[in-house]
Coordinates of C-alpha atoms in Angstrom, one line a residue:
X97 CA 272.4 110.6 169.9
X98 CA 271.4 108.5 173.1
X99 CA 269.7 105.2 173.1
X100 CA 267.4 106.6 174.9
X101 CA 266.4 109.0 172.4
X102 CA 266.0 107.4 169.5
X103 CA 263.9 104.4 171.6
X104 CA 261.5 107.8 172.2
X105 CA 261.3 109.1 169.2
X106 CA 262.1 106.4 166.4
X107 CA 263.9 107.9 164.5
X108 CA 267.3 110.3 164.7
X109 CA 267.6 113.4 166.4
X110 CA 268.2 116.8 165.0
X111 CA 271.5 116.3 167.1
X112 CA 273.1 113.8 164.8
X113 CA 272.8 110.5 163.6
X114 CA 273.2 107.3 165.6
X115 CA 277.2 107.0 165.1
X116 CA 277.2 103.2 165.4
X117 CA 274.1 103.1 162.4
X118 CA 276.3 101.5 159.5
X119 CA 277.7 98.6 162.0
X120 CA 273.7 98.3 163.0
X121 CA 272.8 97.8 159.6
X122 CA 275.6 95.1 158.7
X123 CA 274.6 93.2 161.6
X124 CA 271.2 93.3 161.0
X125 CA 271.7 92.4 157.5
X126 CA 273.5 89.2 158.8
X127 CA 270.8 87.9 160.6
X128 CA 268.4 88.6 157.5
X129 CA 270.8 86.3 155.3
X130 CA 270.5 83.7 157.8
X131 CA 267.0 83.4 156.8
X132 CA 267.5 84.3 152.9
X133 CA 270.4 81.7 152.4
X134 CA 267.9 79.3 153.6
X135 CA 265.1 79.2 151.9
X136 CA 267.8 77.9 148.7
X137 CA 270.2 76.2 151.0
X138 CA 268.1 73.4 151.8
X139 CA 266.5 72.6 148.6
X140 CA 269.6 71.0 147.1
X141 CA 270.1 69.2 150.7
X142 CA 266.7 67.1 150.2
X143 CA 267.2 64.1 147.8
X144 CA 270.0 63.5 150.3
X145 CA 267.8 64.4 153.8
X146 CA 265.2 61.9 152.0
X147 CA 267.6 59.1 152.1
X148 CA 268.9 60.0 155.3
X149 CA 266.1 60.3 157.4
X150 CA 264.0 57.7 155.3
X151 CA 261.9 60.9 154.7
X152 CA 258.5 60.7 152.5
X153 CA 257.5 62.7 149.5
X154 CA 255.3 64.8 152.0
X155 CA 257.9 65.2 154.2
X156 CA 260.2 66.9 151.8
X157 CA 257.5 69.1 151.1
X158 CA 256.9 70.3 154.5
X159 CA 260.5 70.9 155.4
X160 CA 260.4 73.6 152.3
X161 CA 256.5 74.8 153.1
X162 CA 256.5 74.6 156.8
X163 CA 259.1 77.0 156.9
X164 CA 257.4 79.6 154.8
X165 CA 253.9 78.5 156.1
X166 CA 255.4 79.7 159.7
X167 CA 257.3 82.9 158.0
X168 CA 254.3 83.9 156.6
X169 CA 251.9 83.3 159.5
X170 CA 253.9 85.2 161.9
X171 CA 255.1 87.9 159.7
X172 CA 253.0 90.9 160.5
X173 CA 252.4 90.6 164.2
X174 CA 255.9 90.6 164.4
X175 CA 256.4 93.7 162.9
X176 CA 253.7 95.1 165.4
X177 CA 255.7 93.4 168.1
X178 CA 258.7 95.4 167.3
X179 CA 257.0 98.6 167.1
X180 CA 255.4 98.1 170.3
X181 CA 258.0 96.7 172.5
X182 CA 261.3 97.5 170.6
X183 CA 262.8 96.7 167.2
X184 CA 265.9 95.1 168.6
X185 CA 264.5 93.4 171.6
X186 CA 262.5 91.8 169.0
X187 CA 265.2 91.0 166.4
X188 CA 267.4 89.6 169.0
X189 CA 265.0 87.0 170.2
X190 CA 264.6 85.8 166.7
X191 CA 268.2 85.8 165.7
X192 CA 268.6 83.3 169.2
X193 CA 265.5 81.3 168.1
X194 CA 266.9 80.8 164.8
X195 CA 270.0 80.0 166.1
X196 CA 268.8 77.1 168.3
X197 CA 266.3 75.7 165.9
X198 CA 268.9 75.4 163.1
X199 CA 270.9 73.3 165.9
X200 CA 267.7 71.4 166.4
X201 CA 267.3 71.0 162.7
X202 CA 270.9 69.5 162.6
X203 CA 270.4 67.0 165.0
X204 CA 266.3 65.8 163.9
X205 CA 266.5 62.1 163.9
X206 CA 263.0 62.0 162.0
X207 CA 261.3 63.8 159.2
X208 CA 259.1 64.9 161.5
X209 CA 261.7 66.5 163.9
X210 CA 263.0 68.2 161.0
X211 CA 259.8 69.4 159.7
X212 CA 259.0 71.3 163.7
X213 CA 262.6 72.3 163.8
X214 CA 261.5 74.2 160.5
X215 CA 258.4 75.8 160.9
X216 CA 260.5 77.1 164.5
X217 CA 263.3 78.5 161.9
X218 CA 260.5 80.1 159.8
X219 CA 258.8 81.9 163.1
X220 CA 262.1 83.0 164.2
X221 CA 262.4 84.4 160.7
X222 CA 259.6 86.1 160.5
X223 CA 260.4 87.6 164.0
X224 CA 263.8 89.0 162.8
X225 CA 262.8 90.3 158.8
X226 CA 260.7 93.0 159.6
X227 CA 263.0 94.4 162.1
X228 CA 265.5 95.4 159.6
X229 CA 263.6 97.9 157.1
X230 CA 262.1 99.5 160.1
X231 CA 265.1 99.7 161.5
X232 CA 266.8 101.5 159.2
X233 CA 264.1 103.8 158.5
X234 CA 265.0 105.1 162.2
X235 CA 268.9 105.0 162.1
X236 CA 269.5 106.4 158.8
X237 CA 267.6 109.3 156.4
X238 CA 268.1 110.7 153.1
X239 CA 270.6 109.3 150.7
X240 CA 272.3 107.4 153.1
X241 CA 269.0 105.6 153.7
X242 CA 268.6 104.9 150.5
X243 CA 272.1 103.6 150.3
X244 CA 271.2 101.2 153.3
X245 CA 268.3 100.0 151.5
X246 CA 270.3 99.3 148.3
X247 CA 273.1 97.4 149.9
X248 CA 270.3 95.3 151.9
X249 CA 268.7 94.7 148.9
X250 CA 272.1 93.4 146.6
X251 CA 272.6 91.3 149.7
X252 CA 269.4 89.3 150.0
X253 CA 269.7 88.8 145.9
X254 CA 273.5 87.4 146.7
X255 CA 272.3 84.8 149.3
X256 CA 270.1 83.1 147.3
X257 CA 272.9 82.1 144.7
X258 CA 275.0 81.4 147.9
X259 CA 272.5 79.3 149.1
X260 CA 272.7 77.1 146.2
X261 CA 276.2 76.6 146.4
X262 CA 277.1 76.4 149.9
X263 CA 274.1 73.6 150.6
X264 CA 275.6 71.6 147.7
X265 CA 279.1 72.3 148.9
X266 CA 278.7 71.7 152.5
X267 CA 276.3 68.2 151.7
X268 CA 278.8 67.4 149.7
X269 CA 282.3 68.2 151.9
X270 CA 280.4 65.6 154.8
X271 CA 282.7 67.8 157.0
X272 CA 282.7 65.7 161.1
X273 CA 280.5 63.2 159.0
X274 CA 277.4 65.9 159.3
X275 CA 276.3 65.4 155.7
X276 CA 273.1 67.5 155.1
X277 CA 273.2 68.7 158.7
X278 CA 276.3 71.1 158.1
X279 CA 273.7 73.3 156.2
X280 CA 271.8 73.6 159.4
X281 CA 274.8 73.8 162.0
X282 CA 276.2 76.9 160.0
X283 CA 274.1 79.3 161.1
X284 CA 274.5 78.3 165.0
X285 CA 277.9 80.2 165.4
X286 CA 276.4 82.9 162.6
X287 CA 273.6 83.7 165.2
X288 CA 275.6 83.8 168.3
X289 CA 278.2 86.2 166.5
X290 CA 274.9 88.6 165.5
X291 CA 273.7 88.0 168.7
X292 CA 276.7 89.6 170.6
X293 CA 277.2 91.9 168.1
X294 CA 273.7 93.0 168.2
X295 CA 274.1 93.6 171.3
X296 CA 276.4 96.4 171.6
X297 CA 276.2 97.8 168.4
X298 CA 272.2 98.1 167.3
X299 CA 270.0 100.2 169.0
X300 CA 266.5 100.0 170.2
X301 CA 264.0 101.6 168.6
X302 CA 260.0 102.0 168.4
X303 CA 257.1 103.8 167.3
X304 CA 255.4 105.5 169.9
X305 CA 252.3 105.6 168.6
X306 CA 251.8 102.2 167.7
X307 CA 249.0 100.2 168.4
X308 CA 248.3 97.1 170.2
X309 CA 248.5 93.9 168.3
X310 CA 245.3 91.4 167.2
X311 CA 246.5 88.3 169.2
X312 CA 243.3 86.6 168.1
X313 CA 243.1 87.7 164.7
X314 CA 247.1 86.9 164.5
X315 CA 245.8 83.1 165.1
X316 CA 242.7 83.1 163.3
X317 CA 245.3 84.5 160.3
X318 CA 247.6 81.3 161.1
X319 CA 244.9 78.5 161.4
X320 CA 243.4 80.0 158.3
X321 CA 247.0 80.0 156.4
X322 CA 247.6 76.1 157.9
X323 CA 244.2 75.1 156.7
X324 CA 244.5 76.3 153.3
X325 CA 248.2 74.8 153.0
X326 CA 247.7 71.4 155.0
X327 CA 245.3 69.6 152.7
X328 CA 247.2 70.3 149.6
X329 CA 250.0 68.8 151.4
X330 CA 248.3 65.9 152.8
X331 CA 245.9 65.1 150.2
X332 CA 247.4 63.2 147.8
X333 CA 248.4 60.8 149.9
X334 CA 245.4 60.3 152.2
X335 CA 243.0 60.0 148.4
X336 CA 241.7 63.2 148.5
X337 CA 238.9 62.7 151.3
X338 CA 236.6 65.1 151.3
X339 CA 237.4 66.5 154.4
X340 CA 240.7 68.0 153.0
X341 CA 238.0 70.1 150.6
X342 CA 236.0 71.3 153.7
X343 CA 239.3 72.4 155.6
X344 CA 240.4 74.3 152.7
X345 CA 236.8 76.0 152.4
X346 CA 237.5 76.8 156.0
X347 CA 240.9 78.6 155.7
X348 CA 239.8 80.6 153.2
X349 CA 236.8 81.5 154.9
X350 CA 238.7 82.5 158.0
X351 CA 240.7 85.1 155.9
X352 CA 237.3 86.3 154.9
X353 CA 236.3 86.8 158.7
X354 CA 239.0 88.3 159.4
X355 CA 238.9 90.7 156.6
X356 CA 235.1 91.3 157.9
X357 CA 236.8 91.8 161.3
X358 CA 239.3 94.6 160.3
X359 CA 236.8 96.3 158.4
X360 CA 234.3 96.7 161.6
X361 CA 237.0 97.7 163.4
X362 CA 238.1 100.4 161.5
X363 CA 234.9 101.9 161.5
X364 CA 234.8 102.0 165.1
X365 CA 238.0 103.5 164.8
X366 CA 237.0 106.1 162.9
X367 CA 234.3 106.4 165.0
X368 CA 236.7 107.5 168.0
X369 CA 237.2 103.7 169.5
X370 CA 240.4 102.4 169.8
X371 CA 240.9 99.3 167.9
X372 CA 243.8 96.6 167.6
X373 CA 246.7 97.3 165.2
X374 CA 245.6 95.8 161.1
X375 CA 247.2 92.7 159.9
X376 CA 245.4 92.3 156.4
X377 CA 244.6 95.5 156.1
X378 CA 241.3 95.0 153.9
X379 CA 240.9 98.8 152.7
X380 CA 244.2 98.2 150.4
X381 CA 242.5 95.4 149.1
X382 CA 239.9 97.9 147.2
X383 CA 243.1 99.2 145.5
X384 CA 242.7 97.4 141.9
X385 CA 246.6 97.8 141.7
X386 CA 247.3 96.4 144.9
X387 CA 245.3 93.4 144.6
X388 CA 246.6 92.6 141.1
X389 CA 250.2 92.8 143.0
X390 CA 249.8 90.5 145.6
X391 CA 248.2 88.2 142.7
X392 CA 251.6 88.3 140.9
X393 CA 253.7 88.3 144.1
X394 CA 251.8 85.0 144.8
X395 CA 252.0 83.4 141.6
X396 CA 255.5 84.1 141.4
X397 CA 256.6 82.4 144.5
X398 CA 254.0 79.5 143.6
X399 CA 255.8 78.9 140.6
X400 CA 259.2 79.6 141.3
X401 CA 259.1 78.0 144.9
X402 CA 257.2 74.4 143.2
X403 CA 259.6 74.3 140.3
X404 CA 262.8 74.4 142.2
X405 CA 261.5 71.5 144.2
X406 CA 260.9 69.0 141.9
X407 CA 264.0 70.5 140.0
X408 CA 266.5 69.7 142.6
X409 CA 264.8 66.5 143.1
X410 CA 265.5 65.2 139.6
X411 CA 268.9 66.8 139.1
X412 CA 269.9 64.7 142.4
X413 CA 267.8 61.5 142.5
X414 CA 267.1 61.2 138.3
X415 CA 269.9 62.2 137.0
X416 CA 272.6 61.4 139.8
X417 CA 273.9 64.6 140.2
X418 CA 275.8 65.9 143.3
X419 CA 274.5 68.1 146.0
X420 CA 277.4 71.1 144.6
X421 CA 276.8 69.8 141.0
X422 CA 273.3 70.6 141.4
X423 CA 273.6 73.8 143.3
X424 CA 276.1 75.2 140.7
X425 CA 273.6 74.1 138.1
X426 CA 270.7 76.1 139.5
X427 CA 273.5 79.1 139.9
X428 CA 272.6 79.4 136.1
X429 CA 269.2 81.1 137.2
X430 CA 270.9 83.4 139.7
X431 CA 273.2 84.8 136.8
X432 CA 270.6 85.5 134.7
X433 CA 268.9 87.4 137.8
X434 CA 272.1 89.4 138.1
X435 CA 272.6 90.2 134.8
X436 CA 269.1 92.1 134.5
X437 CA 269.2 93.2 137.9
X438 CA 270.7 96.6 137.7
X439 CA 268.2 97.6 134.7
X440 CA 264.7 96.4 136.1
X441 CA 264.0 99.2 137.9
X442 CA 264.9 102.0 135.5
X443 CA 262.9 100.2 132.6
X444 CA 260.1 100.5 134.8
X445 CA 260.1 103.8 135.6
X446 CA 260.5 104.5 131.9
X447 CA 257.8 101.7 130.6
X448 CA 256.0 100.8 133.9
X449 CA 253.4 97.4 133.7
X450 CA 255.2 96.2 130.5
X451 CA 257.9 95.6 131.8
X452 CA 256.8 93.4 134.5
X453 CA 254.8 91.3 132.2
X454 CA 257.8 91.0 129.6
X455 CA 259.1 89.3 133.0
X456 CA 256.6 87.1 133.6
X457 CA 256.8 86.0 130.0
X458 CA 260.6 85.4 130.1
X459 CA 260.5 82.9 133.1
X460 CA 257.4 81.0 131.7
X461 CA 259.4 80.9 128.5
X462 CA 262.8 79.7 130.5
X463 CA 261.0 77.1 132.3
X464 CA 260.1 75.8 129.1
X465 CA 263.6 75.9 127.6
X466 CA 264.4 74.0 130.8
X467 CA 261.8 71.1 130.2
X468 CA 262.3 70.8 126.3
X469 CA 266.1 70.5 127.4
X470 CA 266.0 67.4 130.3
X471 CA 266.0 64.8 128.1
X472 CA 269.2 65.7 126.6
X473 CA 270.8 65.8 130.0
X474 CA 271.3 62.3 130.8
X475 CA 272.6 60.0 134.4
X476 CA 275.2 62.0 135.6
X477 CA 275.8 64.0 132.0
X478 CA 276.5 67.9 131.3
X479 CA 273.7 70.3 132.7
X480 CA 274.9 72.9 129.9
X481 CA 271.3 72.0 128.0
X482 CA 269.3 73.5 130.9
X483 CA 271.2 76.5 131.6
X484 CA 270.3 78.5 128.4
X485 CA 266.8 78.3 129.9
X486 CA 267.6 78.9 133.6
X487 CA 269.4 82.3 132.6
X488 CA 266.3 83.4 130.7
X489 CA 263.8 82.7 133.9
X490 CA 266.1 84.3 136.0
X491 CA 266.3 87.6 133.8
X492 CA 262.7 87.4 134.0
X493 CA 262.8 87.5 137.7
X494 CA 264.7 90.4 137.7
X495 CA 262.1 92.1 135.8
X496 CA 259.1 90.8 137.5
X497 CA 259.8 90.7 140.9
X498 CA 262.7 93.7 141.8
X499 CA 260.0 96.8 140.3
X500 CA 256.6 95.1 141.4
X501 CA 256.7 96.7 145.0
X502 CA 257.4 100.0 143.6
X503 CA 255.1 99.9 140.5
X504 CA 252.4 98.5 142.8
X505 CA 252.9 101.4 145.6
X506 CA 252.3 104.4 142.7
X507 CA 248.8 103.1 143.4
X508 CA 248.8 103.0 147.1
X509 CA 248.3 105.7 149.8
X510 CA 251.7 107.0 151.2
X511 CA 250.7 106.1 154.8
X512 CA 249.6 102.3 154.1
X513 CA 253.2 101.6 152.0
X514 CA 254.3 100.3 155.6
X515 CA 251.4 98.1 155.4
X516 CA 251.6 97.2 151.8
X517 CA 255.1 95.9 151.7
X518 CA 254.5 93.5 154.9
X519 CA 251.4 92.0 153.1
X520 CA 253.2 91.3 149.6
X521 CA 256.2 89.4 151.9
X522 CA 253.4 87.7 153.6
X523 CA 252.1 86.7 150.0
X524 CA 255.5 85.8 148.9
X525 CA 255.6 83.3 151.8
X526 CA 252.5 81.8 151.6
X527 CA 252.5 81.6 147.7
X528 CA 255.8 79.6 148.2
X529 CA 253.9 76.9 150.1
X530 CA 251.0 76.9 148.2
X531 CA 253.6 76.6 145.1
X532 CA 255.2 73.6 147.3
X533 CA 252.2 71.5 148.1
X534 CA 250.6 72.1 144.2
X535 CA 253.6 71.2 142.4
X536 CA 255.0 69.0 144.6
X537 CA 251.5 67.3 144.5
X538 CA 251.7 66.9 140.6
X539 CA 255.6 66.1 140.4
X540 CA 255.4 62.9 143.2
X541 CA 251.9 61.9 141.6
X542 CA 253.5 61.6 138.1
X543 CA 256.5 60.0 139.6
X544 CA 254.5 56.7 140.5
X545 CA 254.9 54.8 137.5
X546 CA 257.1 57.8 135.4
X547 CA 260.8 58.8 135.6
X548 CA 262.4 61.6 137.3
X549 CA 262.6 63.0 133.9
X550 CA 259.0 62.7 133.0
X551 CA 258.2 63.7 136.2
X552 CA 259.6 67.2 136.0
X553 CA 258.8 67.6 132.1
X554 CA 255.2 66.8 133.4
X555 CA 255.5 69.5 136.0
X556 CA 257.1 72.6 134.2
X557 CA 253.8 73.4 132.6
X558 CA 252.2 74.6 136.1
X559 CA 255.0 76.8 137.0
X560 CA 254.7 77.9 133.3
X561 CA 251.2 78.7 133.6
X562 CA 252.1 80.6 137.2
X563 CA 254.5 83.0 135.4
X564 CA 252.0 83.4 132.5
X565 CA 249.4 84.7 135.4
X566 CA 252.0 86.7 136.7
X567 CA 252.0 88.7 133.3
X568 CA 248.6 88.8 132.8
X569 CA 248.0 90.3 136.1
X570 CA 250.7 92.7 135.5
X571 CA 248.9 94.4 133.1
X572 CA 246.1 95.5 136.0
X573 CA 248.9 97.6 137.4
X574 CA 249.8 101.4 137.0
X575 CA 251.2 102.1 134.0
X576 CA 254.2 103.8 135.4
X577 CA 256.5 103.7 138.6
X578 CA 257.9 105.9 141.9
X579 CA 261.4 106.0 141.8
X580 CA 263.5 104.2 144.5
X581 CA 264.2 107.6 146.7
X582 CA 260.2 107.9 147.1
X583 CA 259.6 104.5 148.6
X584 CA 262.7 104.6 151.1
X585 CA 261.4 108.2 152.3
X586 CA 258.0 107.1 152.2

């Protein structure tokens, strides 16, 4: 099959597959790990970017939520960019991107260097993830697309347990003198190598019958998302004016309008005029199931993304950990995720719902393990006290978070499960930096005057509470689940 003919059509020919598809899809799945690796890698970097840079407690913040804040804000039009003007036209500009903002990232002199160099990374991110699925939608079908999705996702669970390590081990190794900026400079010769590669060996596709994107609604959606994020970043510090209040009123009454928007446009469309592609998508948010999804998918990233914060930040600067000794203690929450990996989907097709909210239940209850254990950890001591409650939040995970898409599409329309999926990764994103700026909020507000210690035992109770949502949401879902093969043909 040509280039030219899957860039037609979209998809494979009756003639054959694309013969290069399986050196696409690892190259491709490179430049996605680029971006998973991270969103962990640079979490155990920041007690150590803090001192560094003389960064402030708001500055750490936005170097973790300005690059999900930008991920998420970008994240659907750049799926519409790719099925307009070409999947890997697309992908390859944001594998470059990324490529030179990490090397700007590296060299930031400031916190607030770091923090643009960051929400560039997220963009570039957001350019490059939605590439990938689509793509192999077009290069592969049947089992072997379903294989493709598999091996994607396995590798996108790895990274984040590589993450961990590698940002503690590279802080650590202070290889040239780079310090924290080695976590940064790794992925410049990563992108060129995808780059070339990506090159020669993925092809270009599109879908012909894709619409033009909402540049204005694609910006109303990002102001909204920066106004509902910014003041809960900014407001502790500034007293809590009450202009903060007002711009958060405002963001979320720009997701209203354009919601309002999308819904007059569709029935114009319906009414034979052409309208902009969707980016929210408002009909799927009629979907009780659906809406209870992207509740838990934002909870869950609120939680989990706040936590881990304030956790690396008192393993490093209360109790005098090392960057690696830090990252190998958070690897405790990656093993439990592996462990109940390879089950969480088959227990939901057999007990649907429950099994999400048994998840939900086992993280808030891990979390807990984890605060009732700090005290016993002591300056520089054994984190063995923690990890019994690390491994039991990330079973949990497993169980909440690998099913929900599925479970949550068994209530959605075949043709909107493009749509669907891009939304909940937009919710994960955004949930992450709302998780941020809330519990980062409440963990540096009870560190003036407290310990580290107190600090995060005084802040495990709002990520508990997030999980607990999390479950009680998940009983608004359908009871039961499609199977794996149905959502990759879908």
């Amino acid at each position: 099959m040509t280039v030219s003919q899957m860039a037609a059509t979209g998809r494979p020919t009756a003639a054959g597959a694309y013969p290069r598809r399986w050196l696409a899809a690892i190259v491709m799945i490179v430049g996605a790990l680029m971006d998973m690796i991270d969103v962990t890698i640079v979490n155990v970097a920041l007690p150590t970017i803090r001192r560094d840079l003389h960064a402030s407690a708001t500055q750490l913040e936005w170097v973790v939520s300005g690059y999900m804040l930008a991920f998420a804000a970008a994240l659907i039009i750049a799926g519409n960019f790719g099925d307009l003007f070409g999947r890997k036209k697309v992908f390859l500009i944001g594998v470059a991107v990324f490529g030179l903002a990490s090397l700007a990232a590296g060299l930031s002199q400031t916190g607030a260097e770091l923090i643009a160099a960051r929400v560039v990374q997220g963009t570039a991110a957001a350019a490059m993830a939605p590439q990938v699925l689509a793509t192999f939608r077009s290069i592969f079908a049947g089992a072997e697309r379903g294989k493709a999705f598999s091996i994607y996702g396995a590798m996108l669970g790895f990274a984040s347990a590589v993450g961990l390590v590698l940002g503690g081990l590279l802080t650590d190794a202070n290889l040239l003198g780079w310090s924290w900026r080695a976590v940064f400079f790794v992925n410049v010769p990563v992108a060129v190598a995808a780059l070339i590669a990506g090159l020669r060996f993925v092809p270009e596709t599109r879908d012909p019958g894709a619409r033009r994107p909402d540049i204005p609604g694609a910006v109303l959606l990002a102001a909204s998302m920066v106004a509902i994020v910014y003041p809960l970043l900014e407001g502790r510090q500034l007293g809590w004016p009450a202009w903060v209040w007002l711009l958060l009123a405002a963001g979320v009454a720009g997701l209203a309008v354009q919601g309002l928007l999308e819904t007059r446009r569709a029935r114009r469309r319906n009414s034979g005029r052409q309208a902009p592609a969707p980016l929210l998508r408002p009909g799927l948010f009629r979907v009780p199931a659906f809406a209870a999804g992207l509740g838990v998918q934002m909870a869950f990233a609120a939680g989990m993304q706040g936590f881990f914060l304030a956790f690396a930040l008192w393993l490093q600067a209360g109790e005098h950990f090392s960057p690696l000794k830090a990252g190998l203690t958070a690897v405790a929450f990656s093993v439990g995720s592996f462990m109940m990996a390879p089950v969480a989907v088959p227990l939901a097709q057999k007990r649907g719902r429950s099994v999400l909210a048994i998840g939900g239940l086992l993280m808030a209850a891990g979390i807990a393990g984890v605060a009732l254990a700090a005290p016993h950890i002591g300056v520089n001591g054994s984190p063995w006290p923690v990890v019994p409650g690390l491994v039991v939040a990330g079973a949990g995970l497993s169980l909440l978070v690998i099913p929900l898409v599925s479970v949550v599409l068994a209530a959605v329309p075949v043709e909107a499960a493009g749509g669907a999926s891009g939304l909940f990764s937009t919710a994960q994103q955004l949930g992450g930096a709302i998780g941020v700026a809330l519990l980062g909020t409440v963990f540096f507000g009870y560190l003036t005057g407290h310990s580290f210690e107190a600090a995060i035992v005084h802040t495990a109770p709002y990520a508990m509470v997030a999980f607990a949502l999390c479950a009680v949401l998940s009983m608004l879902l359908p009871r039961t689940a499609v199977s794996e093969e149905a959502l990759t043909e879908s």
